[in-house]
Structures are given as structure tokens and as C-alpha cells.
Coordinates of C-alpha atoms in Angstrom, one line a residue:
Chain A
X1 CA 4.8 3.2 -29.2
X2 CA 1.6 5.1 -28.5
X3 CA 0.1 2.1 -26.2
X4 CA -0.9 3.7 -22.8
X5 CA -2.8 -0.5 -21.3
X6 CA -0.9 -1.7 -19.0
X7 CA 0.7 1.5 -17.9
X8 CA -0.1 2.7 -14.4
X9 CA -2.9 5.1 -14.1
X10 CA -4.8 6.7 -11.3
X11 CA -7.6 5.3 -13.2
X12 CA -7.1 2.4 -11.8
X13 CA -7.2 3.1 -8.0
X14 CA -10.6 0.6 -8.5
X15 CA -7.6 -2.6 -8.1
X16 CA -6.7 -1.2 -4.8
X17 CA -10.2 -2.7 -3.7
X18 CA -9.6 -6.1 -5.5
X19 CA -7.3 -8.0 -3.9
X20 CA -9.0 -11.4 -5.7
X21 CA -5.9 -13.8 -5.9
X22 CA -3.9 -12.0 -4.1
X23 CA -2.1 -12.4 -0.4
X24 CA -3.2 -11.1 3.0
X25 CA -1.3 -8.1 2.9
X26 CA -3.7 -6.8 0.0
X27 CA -6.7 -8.0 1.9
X28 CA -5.3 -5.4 4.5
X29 CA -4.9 -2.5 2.6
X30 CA -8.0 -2.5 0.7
X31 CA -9.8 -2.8 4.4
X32 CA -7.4 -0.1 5.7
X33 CA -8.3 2.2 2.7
X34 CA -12.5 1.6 2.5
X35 CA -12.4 2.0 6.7
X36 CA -10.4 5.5 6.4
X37 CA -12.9 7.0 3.8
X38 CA -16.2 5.6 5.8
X39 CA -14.4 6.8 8.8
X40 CA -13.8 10.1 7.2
X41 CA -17.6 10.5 5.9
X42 CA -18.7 9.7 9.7
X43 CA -16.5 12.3 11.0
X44 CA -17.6 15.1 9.2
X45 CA -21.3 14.0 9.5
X46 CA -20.7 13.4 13.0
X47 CA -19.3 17.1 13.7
X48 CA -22.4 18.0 11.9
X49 CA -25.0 16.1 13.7
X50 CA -23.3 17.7 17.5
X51 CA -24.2 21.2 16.0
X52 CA -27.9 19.9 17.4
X53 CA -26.6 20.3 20.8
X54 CA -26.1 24.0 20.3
X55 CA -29.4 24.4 19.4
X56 CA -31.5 23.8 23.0
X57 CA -32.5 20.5 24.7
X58 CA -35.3 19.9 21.9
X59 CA -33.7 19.8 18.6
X60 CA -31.2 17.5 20.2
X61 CA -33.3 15.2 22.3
X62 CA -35.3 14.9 18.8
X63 CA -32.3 13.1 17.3
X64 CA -31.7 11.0 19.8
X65 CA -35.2 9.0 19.0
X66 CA -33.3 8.4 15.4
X67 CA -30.7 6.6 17.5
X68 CA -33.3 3.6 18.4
X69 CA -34.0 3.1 14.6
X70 CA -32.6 -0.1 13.6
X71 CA -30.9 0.9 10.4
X72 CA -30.0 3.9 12.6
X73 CA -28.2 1.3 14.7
X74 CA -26.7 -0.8 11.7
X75 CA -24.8 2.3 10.4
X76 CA -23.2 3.3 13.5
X77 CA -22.2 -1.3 14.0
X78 CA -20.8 -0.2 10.4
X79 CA -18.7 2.6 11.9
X80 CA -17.3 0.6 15.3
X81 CA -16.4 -2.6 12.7
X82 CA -14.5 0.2 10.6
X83 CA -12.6 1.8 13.5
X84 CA -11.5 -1.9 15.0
X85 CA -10.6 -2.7 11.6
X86 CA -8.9 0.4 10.5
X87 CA -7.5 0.8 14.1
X88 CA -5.8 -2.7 14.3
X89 CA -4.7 -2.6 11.0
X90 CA -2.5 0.3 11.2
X91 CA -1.2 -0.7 14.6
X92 CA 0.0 -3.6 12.3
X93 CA 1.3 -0.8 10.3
X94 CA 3.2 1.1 12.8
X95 CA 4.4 -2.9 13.9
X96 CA 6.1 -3.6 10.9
X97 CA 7.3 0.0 10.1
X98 CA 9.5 -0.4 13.1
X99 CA 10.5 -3.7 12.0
X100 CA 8.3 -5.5 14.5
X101 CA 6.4 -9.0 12.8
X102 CA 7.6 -8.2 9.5
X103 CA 8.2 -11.6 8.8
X104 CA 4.7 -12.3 10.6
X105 CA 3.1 -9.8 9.2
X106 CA 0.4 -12.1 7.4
X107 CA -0.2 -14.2 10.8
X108 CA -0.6 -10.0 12.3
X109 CA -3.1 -9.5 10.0
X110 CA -5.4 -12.5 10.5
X111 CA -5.1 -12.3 14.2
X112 CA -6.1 -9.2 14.3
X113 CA -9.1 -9.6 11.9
X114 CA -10.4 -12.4 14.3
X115 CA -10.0 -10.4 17.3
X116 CA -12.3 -7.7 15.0
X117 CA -14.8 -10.1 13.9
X118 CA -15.5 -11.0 18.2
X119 CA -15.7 -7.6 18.8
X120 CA -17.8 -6.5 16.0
X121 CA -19.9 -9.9 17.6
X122 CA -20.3 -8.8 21.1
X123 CA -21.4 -5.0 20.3
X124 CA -24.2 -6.6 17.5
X125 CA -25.4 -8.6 20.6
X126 CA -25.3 -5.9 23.0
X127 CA -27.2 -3.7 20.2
X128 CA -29.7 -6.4 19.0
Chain B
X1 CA 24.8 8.4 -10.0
X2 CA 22.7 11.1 -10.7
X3 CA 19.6 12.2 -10.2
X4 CA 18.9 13.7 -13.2
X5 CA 17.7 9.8 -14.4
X6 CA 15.0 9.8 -12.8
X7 CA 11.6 10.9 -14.3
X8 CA 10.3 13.1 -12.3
X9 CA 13.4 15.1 -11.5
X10 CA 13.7 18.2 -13.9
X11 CA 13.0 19.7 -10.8
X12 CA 14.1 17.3 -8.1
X13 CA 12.7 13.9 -6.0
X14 CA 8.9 15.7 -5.1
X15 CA 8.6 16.9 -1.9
X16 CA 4.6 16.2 -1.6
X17 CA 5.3 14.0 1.3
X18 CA 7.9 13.7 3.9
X19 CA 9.2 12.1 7.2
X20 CA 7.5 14.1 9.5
X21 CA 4.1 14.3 7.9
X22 CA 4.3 10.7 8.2
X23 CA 5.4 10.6 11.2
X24 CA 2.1 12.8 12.4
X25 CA 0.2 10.2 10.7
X26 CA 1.3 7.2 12.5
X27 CA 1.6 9.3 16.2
X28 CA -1.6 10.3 15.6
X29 CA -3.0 7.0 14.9
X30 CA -2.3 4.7 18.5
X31 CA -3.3 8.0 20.6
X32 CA -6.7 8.1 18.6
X33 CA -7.3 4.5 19.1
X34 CA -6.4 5.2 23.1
X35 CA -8.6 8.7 23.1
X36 CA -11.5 7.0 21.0
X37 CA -12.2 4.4 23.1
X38 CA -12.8 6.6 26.5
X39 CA -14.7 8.6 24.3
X40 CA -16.9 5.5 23.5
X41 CA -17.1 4.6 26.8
X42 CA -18.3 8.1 28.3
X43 CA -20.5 8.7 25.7
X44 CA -22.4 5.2 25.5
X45 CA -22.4 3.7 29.1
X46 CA -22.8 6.9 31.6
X47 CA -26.1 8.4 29.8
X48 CA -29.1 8.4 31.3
X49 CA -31.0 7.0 28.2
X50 CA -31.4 2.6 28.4
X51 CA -29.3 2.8 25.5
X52 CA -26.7 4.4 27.3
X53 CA -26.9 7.1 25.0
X54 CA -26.4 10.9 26.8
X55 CA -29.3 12.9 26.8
X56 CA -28.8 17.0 26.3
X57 CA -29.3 17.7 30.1
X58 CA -26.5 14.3 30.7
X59 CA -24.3 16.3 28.0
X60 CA -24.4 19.7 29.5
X61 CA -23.6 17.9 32.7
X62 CA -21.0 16.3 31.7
X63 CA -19.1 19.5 29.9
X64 CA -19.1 21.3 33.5
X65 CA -15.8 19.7 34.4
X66 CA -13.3 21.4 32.4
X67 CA -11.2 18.5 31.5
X68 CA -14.4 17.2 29.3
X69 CA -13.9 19.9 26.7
X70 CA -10.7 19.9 26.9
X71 CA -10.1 16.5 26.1
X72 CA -12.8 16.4 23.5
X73 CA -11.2 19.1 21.6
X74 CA -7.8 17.6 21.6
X75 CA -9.7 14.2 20.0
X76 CA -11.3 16.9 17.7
X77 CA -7.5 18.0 16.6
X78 CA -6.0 14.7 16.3
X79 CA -8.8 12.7 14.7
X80 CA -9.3 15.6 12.4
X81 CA -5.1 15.8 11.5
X82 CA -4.8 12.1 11.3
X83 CA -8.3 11.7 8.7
X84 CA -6.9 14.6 6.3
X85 CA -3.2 13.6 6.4
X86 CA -4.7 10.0 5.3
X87 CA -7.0 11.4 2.7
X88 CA -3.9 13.5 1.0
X89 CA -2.1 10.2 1.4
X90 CA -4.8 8.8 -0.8
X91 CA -4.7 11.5 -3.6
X92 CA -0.8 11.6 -3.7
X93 CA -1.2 7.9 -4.6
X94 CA -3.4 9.0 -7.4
X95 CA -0.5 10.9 -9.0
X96 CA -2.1 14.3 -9.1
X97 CA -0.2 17.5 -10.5
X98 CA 1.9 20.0 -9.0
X99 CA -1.5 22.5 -9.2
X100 CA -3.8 19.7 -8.7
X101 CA -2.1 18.9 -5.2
X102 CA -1.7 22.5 -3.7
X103 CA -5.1 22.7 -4.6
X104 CA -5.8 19.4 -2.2
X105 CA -3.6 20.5 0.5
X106 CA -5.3 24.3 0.7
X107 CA -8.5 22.3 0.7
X108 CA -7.8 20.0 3.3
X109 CA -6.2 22.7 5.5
X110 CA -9.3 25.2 5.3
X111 CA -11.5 22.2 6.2
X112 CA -9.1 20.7 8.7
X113 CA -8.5 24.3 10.4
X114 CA -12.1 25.3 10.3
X115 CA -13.6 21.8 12.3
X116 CA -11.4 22.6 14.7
X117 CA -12.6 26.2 14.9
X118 CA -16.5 25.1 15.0
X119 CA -15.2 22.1 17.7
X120 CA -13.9 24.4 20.0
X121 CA -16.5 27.0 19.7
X122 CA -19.0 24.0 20.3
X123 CA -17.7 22.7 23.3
X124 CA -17.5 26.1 24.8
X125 CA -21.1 26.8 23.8
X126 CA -22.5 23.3 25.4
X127 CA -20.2 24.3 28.8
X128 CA -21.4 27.5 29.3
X129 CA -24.8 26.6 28.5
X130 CA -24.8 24.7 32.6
X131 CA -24.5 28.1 33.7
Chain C
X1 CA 7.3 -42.6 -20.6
X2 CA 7.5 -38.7 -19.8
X3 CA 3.9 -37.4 -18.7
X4 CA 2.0 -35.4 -21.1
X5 CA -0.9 -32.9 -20.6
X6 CA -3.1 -31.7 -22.9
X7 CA -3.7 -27.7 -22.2
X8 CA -4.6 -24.1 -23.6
X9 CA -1.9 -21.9 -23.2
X10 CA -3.8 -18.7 -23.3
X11 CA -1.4 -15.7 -24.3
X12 CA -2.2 -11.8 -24.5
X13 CA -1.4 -10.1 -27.7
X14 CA -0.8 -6.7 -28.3
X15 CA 0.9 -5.2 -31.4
X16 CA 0.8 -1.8 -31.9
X17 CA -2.0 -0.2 -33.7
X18 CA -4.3 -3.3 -32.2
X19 CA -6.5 -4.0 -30.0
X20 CA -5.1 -6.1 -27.0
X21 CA -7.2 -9.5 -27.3
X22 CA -5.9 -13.6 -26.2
X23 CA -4.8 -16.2 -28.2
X24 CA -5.4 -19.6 -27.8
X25 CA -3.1 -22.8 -28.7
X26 CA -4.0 -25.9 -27.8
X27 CA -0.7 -28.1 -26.7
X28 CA 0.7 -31.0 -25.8
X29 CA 3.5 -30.6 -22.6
X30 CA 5.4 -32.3 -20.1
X31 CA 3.6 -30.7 -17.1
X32 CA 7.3 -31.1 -15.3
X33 CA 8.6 -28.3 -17.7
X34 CA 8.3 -25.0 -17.3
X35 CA 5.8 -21.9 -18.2
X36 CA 8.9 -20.6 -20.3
X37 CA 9.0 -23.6 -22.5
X38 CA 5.5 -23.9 -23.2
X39 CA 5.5 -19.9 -24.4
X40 CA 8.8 -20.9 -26.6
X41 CA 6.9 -24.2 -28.1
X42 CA 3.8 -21.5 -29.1
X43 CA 6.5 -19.5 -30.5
X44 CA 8.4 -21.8 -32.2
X45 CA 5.7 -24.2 -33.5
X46 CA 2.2 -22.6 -33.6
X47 CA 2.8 -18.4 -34.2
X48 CA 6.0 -16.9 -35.3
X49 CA 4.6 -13.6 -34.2
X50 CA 5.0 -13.7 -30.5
X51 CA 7.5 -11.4 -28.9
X52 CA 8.5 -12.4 -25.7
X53 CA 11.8 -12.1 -23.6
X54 CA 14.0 -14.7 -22.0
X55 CA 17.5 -15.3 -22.0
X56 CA 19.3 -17.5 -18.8
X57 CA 16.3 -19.8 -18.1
X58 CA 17.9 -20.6 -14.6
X59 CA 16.4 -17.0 -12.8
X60 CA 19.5 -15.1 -12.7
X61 CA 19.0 -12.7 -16.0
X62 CA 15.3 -11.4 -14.4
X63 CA 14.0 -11.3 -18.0
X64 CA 11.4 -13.5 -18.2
X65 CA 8.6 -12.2 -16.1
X66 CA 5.3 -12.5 -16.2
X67 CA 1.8 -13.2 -15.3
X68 CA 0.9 -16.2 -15.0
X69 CA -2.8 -16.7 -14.1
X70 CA -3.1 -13.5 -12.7
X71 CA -0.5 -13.4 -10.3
X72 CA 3.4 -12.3 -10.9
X73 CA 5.9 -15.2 -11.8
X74 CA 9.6 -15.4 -12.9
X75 CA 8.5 -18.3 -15.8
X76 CA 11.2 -20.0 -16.1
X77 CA 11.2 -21.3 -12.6
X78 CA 7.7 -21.9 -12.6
X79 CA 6.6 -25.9 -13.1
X80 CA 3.7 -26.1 -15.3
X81 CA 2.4 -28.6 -12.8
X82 CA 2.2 -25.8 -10.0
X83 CA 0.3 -23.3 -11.9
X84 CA -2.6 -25.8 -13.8
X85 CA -3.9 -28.5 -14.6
X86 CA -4.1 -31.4 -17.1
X87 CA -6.9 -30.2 -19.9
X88 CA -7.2 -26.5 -18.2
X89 CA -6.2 -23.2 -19.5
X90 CA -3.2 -21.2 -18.5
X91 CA -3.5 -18.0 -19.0
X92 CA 0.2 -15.7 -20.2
X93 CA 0.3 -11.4 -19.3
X94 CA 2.7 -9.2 -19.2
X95 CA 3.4 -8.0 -16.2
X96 CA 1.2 -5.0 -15.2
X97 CA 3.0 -1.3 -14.4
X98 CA 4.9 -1.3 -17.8
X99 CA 4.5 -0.1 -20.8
X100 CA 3.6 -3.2 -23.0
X101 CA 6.5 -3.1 -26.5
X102 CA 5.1 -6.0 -28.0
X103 CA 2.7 -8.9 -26.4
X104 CA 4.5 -10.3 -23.3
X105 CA 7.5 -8.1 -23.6
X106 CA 7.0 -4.8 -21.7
X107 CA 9.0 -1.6 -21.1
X108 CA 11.6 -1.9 -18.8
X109 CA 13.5 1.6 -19.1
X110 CA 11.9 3.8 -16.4
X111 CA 12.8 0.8 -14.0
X112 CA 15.9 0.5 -14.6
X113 CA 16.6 4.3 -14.5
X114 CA 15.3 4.5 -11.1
X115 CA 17.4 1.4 -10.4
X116 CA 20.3 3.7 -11.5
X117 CA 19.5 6.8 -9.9
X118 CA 19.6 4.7 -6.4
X119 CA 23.0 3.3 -7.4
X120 CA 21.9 -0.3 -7.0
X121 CA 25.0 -2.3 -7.3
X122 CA 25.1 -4.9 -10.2
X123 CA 27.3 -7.4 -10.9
X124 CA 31.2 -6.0 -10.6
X125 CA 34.5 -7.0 -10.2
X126 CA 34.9 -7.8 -6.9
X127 CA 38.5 -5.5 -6.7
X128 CA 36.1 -3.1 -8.0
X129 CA 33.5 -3.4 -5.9
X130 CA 32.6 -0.8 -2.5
X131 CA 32.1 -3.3 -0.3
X132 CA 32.6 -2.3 3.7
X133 CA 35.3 -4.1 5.0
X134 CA 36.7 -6.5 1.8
X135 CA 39.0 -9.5 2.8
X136 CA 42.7 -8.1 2.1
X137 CA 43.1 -11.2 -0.5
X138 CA 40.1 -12.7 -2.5
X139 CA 40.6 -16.4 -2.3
X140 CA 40.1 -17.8 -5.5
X141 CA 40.2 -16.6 -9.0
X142 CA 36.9 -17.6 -9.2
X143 CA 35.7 -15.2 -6.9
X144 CA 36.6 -12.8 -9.4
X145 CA 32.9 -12.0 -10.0
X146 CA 30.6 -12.1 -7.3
X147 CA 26.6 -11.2 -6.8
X148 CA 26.6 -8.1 -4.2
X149 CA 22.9 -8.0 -4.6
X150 CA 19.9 -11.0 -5.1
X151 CA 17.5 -8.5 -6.8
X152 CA 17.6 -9.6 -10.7
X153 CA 15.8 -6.7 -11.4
X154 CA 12.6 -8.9 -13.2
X155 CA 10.3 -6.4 -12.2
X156 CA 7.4 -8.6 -10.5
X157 CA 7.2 -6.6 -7.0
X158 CA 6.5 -3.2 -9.8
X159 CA 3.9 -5.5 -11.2
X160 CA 2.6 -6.6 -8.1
X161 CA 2.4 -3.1 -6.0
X162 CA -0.4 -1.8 -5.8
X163 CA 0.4 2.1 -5.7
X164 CA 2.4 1.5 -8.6
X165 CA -0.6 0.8 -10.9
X166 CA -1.9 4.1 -9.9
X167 CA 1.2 6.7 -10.0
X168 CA 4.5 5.5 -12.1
X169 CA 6.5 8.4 -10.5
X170 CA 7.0 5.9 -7.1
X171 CA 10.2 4.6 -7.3
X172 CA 8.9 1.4 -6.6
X173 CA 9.7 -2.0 -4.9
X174 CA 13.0 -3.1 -5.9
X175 CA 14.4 0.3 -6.5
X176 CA 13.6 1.2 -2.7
X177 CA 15.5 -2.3 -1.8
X178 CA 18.5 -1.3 -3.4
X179 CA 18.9 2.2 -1.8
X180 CA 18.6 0.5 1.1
X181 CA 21.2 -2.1 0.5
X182 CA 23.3 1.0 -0.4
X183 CA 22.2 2.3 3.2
X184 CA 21.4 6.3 4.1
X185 CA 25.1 6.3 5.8
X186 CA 27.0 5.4 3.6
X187 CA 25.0 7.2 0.7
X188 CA 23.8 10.3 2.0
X189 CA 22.3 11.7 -1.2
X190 CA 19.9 9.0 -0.9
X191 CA 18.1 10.9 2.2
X192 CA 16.1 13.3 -0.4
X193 CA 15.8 10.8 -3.3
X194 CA 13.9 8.0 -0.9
X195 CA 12.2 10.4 1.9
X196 CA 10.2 12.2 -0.7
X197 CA 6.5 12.0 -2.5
X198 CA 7.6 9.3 -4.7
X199 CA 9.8 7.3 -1.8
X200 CA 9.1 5.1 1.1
X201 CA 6.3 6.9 2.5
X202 CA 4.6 5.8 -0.7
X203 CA 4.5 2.4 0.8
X204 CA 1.3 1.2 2.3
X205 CA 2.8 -2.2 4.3
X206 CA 1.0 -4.5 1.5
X207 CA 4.1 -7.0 1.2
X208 CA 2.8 -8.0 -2.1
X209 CA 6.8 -7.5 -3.3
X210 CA 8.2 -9.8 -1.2
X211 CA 5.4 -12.4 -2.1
X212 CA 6.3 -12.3 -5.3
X213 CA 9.9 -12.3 -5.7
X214 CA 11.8 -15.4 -6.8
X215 CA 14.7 -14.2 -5.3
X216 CA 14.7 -13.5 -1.5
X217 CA 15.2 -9.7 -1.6
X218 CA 12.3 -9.3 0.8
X219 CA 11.7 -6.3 -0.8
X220 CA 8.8 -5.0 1.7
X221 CA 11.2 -5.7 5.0
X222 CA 13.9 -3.2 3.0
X223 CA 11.5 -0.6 2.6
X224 CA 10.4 -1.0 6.5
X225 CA 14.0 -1.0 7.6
X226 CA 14.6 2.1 5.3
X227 CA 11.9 3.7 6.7
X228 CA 14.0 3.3 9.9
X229 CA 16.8 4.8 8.2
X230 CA 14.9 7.8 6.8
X231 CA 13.5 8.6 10.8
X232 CA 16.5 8.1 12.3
X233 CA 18.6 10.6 9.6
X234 CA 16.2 13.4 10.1
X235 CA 15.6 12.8 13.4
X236 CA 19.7 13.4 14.2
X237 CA 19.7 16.3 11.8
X238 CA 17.1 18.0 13.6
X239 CA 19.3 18.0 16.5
X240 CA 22.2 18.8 14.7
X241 CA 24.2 15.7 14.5
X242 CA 23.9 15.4 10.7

């Protein structure tokens, strides 16, 4: 039998970011995973970015006018939703890895996605 | 029952991951969220700018008291471990080979090892710069 | 008067040498049956050709699952009523994570090996049996054969894992539920099959196991508590109490 559909792949790491149809725990790890790589990206470019600071009051200072840009101001809303997100997500994690809500675990997970979306509210209206 | 029915086990269950690079993982993860946030806070309500943001001269300020560094760099260390044990956590679910993963792991380390470096040699650079 | 609907049973085909593609028959069915029956009526009265499995039809055998609509379903449990509706289409797939043999019958064999390799119990004698504890006289003849263990070993928490669609070394759902069922102390060569690469730290908390199983294994909340196990093993080995 030389049929390789339908046989697991890392190909299809694509359907860890579809949970269409599926239950709340998917919805969680497809958040989880998309957060940890954004979170990743800003790390690295935020390590970067400090390397200003070495460089005297002006190159620095000059940045800081990027920080009053509006779409300057959308990315970093992007990166506080991820870190709430990611952040409550795995204490769910670390919850039900200890045995702790397993059998709540989907009731966890839309809790905490609530208390994420009032958050990520109250810092757009203290940006905006 | 042997182990020898499993697939993967000419050599043996795979020994990519294990209990205590987990366990990093996940002690990492609550004393980020904890670390983060007074980051947040420092950095966005006690600058001199309307934003909140710090300005250099706030930032130099601000690295005078030894703690400062000191607690930035261990956020550097643990924000850093708990990213790139994630991100290997990512590619061992892709199913890489043996070669493919050392590979990985050498990677991540160098890069891992290295923003620490440049972290610490940065916040000693911003401190002794109020001198 | 039995109730009859009028529906498409949509079923994937996939022969070897083919291209994977749907076939359509349009049927008449007592929407109080089940998924299973309307596969065997295609079978039996519209195409001779498709190869599907099935043997107990009461969900004790674990052979007949499948997708059903997208999502993971032991079919012949699964009321036609529950699933569509009178005039729509029902859509038939093998389950995902397995090596499709012919249509809706798929691969089964690196499952079951991993099944083996963590000694998962199946059905025994009960005199026979290594059960902690056993009564010192079984009451009944009857009790001669007993169920140590509700995982049928359908497969549907493989299909429906996630990080089993992208790397078949993971032991999987069900084959992490039964080594802990066996339990770390009472097995100790379990400690370096399960706290591995391919083993519970594999396991990304997504519960879509125990959402799909017809049979209360709970598969995710094993995994959790074996993950408890796994700590707590080489956490007294470190300090010398192995």
C-alpha cells in the first residue's frame, strides 16, 4: 500500500490553526501556539530595538517619536492581547497538568478568554 | 511486553524531551507572567513622557539602583529559556530527525546563550552610563 | 409508520492506485437508525465496492470508527437524527492519523503496537488477570470474563489529536491512557517509554480525546494524572528514593 493521505505529516502543522468544528480545547491551543511565535518575534525585535539605548540619548529618544504612531501603537495592543492570552492560557495548562479543572477545563478556558477580551478593552481605551 | 514494538525503538523511546525540560517550561511560565507585569508597570507608568513611556535620561535613572539590572536580566534569562524551550516544543511536534533536531537544539542554544550575553552586557552599559 | 428521510450519504473512496475523491448515493433511511446502517445499506444495495469495518454494532468491538461530518464518531452509536438532517448530506471519512487500506477502513497496526508496548490490559480471564487486591472467590461463573479497561481501542482520540496529525511517532491518546491505568508503580519500565520525546510531554492540554470518546476513558485527565506520575517518579529518584 503505497498511500501516504491521511497519514500524519508535519505538513500538516497548518490544522493546528483550524480548529473549525472543533471543541474549546482546540480553540486554546491554536491561540496558545500563534501567541508563543508573535511573542517570540517581539522578543527578539524587542532585544534589538533596546540596543538604541546604548547608543546616546539621541538615537534612542528618536525611536520613542515611533512610539506615538498609531500603527506603532496597534502592534504593541497586538503584543499585550498575546501575552494575556498566551499567559492565561498556560496557567490553564499548568491547572490541569496538576489535575486542577480538568473536568472544567472548557469553562477555564472561556473564563479566561473573557477576562482577556476586558483587558485587551481597557488598555485599547487607555491607548486610543 | 516489550519495547522492541514500538516504531521508533531500534534505538529506544527518544529522549528529545523529558520531565525536567518540561518542568523549566511550565516554572518558567507563572514567574514570567509575575516578572512581566512589574516590568509593564515600571516601564509604562513612571516615565516622564504623557505616554508614560521612559525617556533615555528616565532609563539611565532608573538603572542606578542595582536591583533594576539585576531584575531585568533575570526576566532576560527566563523569558528567553521559556520562548526557546517552547519553540523546540513546536519543532519536536513537527517530527524532525535525529540530525535535524541537534541541529535545532545547537541553534536555539547559541541564540538563547548569546541574548543573554548582549542583555547583560546592555544593562551594564545603560548603568554605568549615570556615572 | 417508521419515519423516513431522504439524504446523501456522502462516502470517501480511496483504492489504491486512485485518486481519493467522494461518492454520492442518494437514500431513503429511518433517521432513528444509525450512521453504520446507512454505510451497510450503500454497501449492500447501491456499490459492492465499499470496504469498510464493523463487527459488534453495540460499541464494545471499537471497529467502526469514523468521521462523520468532520468530527470523530464510533458509527454505530451515532443516530442519524443527531448528525443531519432530512434532505441534507452526510458526509463518511476515515478517521484521520492512519494509513487509509481501503475507503473507510484505515491502518490500525502501529496503534495497536503501541497499545502493546504499554501493556494495556485487554479482555482476560479474570483468575488470570493482575488486578491489585482480587476478591479471594469470584462470585459467579459469569464473572468469568470481565472488562479491566473501557478503552475499545477505536482510535478516535488518534484521529482527533492534533499532534498526532503532525508526528506518528507520539504514542498517542489512548496508548498514554492505558500506561496509566497500568500505573508508573506498579510498572516501572513504563517511566522511559511515557517520559520521553514521543510521551506525555507531547501533550498540549487540547482534550480533544476525551471529547471524542464513546467510552468514558477520559483520555486527556489520564495523560494529566500521568504527568503527575512521571514528576513525582523522577522527582524521588533524584533524591534517591527510586
Amino acid at each position: 500500500m503505497n498511500n501516504t493521505r491521511n497519514q500524519p505529516s508535519a505538513r500538516k502543522f497548518w490544522s493546528w490553526f483550524m480548529p473549525v468544528g472543533r471543541q474549546a480545547g482546540s480553540w486554546a491551543f491554536a491561540l496558545n501556539r500563534i501567541t508563543a511565535i508573535g511573542l517570540t518575534f517581539y522578543l527578539f525585535l524587542h532585544l534589538g530595538v533596546l540596543s538604541l539605548l546604548a547608543q546616546g540619548p539621541g538615537a534612542y529618544d528618536d525611536f520613542l517619536v515611533l512610539t506615538e504612531n498609531p500603527f506603532i501603537k496597534l502592534g504593541e495592543l497586538a503584543v499585550v492581547a498575546a501575552a494575556i492570552l498566551h499567559g492565561l492560557n498556560g496557567i490553564r495548562i499548568i491547572l490541569t497538568s496538576f489535575g486542577v479543572g480538568v473536568t472544567r477545563q472548557k469553562q477555564l478556558f472561556y473564563g479566561f478568554m473573557l477576562i482577556s477580551v476586558l483587558v485587551i478593552l481597557i488598555f485599547t481605551a487607555r491607548m486610543y | 511486553m516489550s519495547q522492541s514494538t514500538l516504531s521508533s525503538s531500534a534505538s529506544g523511546p527518544r529522549p528529545g524531551e523529558n520531565t525536567w525540560i518540561w518542568l523549566i517550561k511550565i516554572a518558567t511560565g507563572p514567574l514570567l507572567v509575575i516578572v512581566l507585569l512589574l516590568h509593564f508597570i515600571a516601564n509604562h507608568y513612571f516615565g516622564s513622557m504623557s505616554s508614560g513611556l521612559m525617556t533615555y535620561e528616565d532609563v539611565i535613572k532608573y538603572f542606578q539602583n542595582p536591583i533594576i539590572p539585576a531584575i531585568e536580566i533575570l526576566f532576560l534569562i527566563t523569558v528567553v529559556t521559556h520562548s526557546l524551550i517552547g519553540l523546540r516544543g513546536i519543532i519536536l511536534d513537527m517530527n524532525p530527525s535525529r540530525n535535524t533536531l541537534k541541529i535545532v537544539t545547537w541553534l536555539l542554544t547559541i541564540l538563547g546563550v548569546s541574548s543573554v550575553v548582549y542583555g547583560i552586557w546592555l544593562a551594564l552599559t545603560i548603568a554605568s552610563k549615570g556615572s | 409508520m417508521t419515519e423516513q428521510w431522504n439524504i446523501t450519504l456522502r462516502i470517501y473512496r480511496q483504492k489504491e492506485n486512485e485518486a481519493p475523491h467522494f461518492d454520492n448515493f442518494k437514500m431513503e433511511v429511518n433517521p432513528d437508525e444509525y450512521v453504520l446502517d446507512a454505510v451497510e445499506r450503500a454497501w449492500a444495495f447501491h456499490d459492492r465496492t465499499i470496504c469498510f469495518r464493523h463487527a459488534c454494532h453495540h460499541s464494545t468491538c471499537g471497529a467502526c470508527g469514523m468521521r462523520v461530518n468532520g468530527v470523530e464518531k464510533l458509527t454505530c452509536i451515532t443516530l442519524i437524527r443527531d448528525v443531519t438532517k432530512n434532505g441534507a448530506t452526510l458526509k463518511v471519512e476515515p478517521l484521520r492519523n492512519f494509513p487509509v487500506v481501503s475507503d473507510l477502513a484505515v491502518d490500525m497496526g502501529p496503534f495497536y503496537r503501541k497499545m502493546e508496548a504499554v501493556g494495556a490490559r485487554p479482555v482476560l480471564p479474570v483468575t488470570e488477570a493482575e488486578i491489585e487486591n482480587p476478591p479471594a472467590k469470584w462470585d459467579t461463573d459469569d464473572a468469568q470474563y470481565i472488562r479491566l479497561s473501557d478503552c475499545i481501542e477505536c482510535g478516535l482520540c488518534i484521529s482527533a489529536c492534533p499532534v498526532m496529525a503532525t508526528t506518528p511517532e507520539y504514542l498517542g491518546p489512548a496508548p498514554l491512557a492505558a500506561a496509566q491505568d497500568n500505573g508508573i508503580k506498579r510498572k516501572p519500565e513504563l517511566l522511559s517509554i511515557v517520559d520521553c520525546e514521543d510521551g506525555v510531554w507531547r501533550c498540549h492540554s487540547v482534550f480533544e480525546c476525551t471529547a471524542v470518546c464513546p467510552s468514558f476513558v477520559d483520555p486527556a485527565r489520564r495523560i494529566m494524572d500521568l504527568r503527575k506520575q512521571v514528576v513525582g517518579a523522577r522527582v524521588r529518584k533524584l533524591f534517591g528514593k527510586a
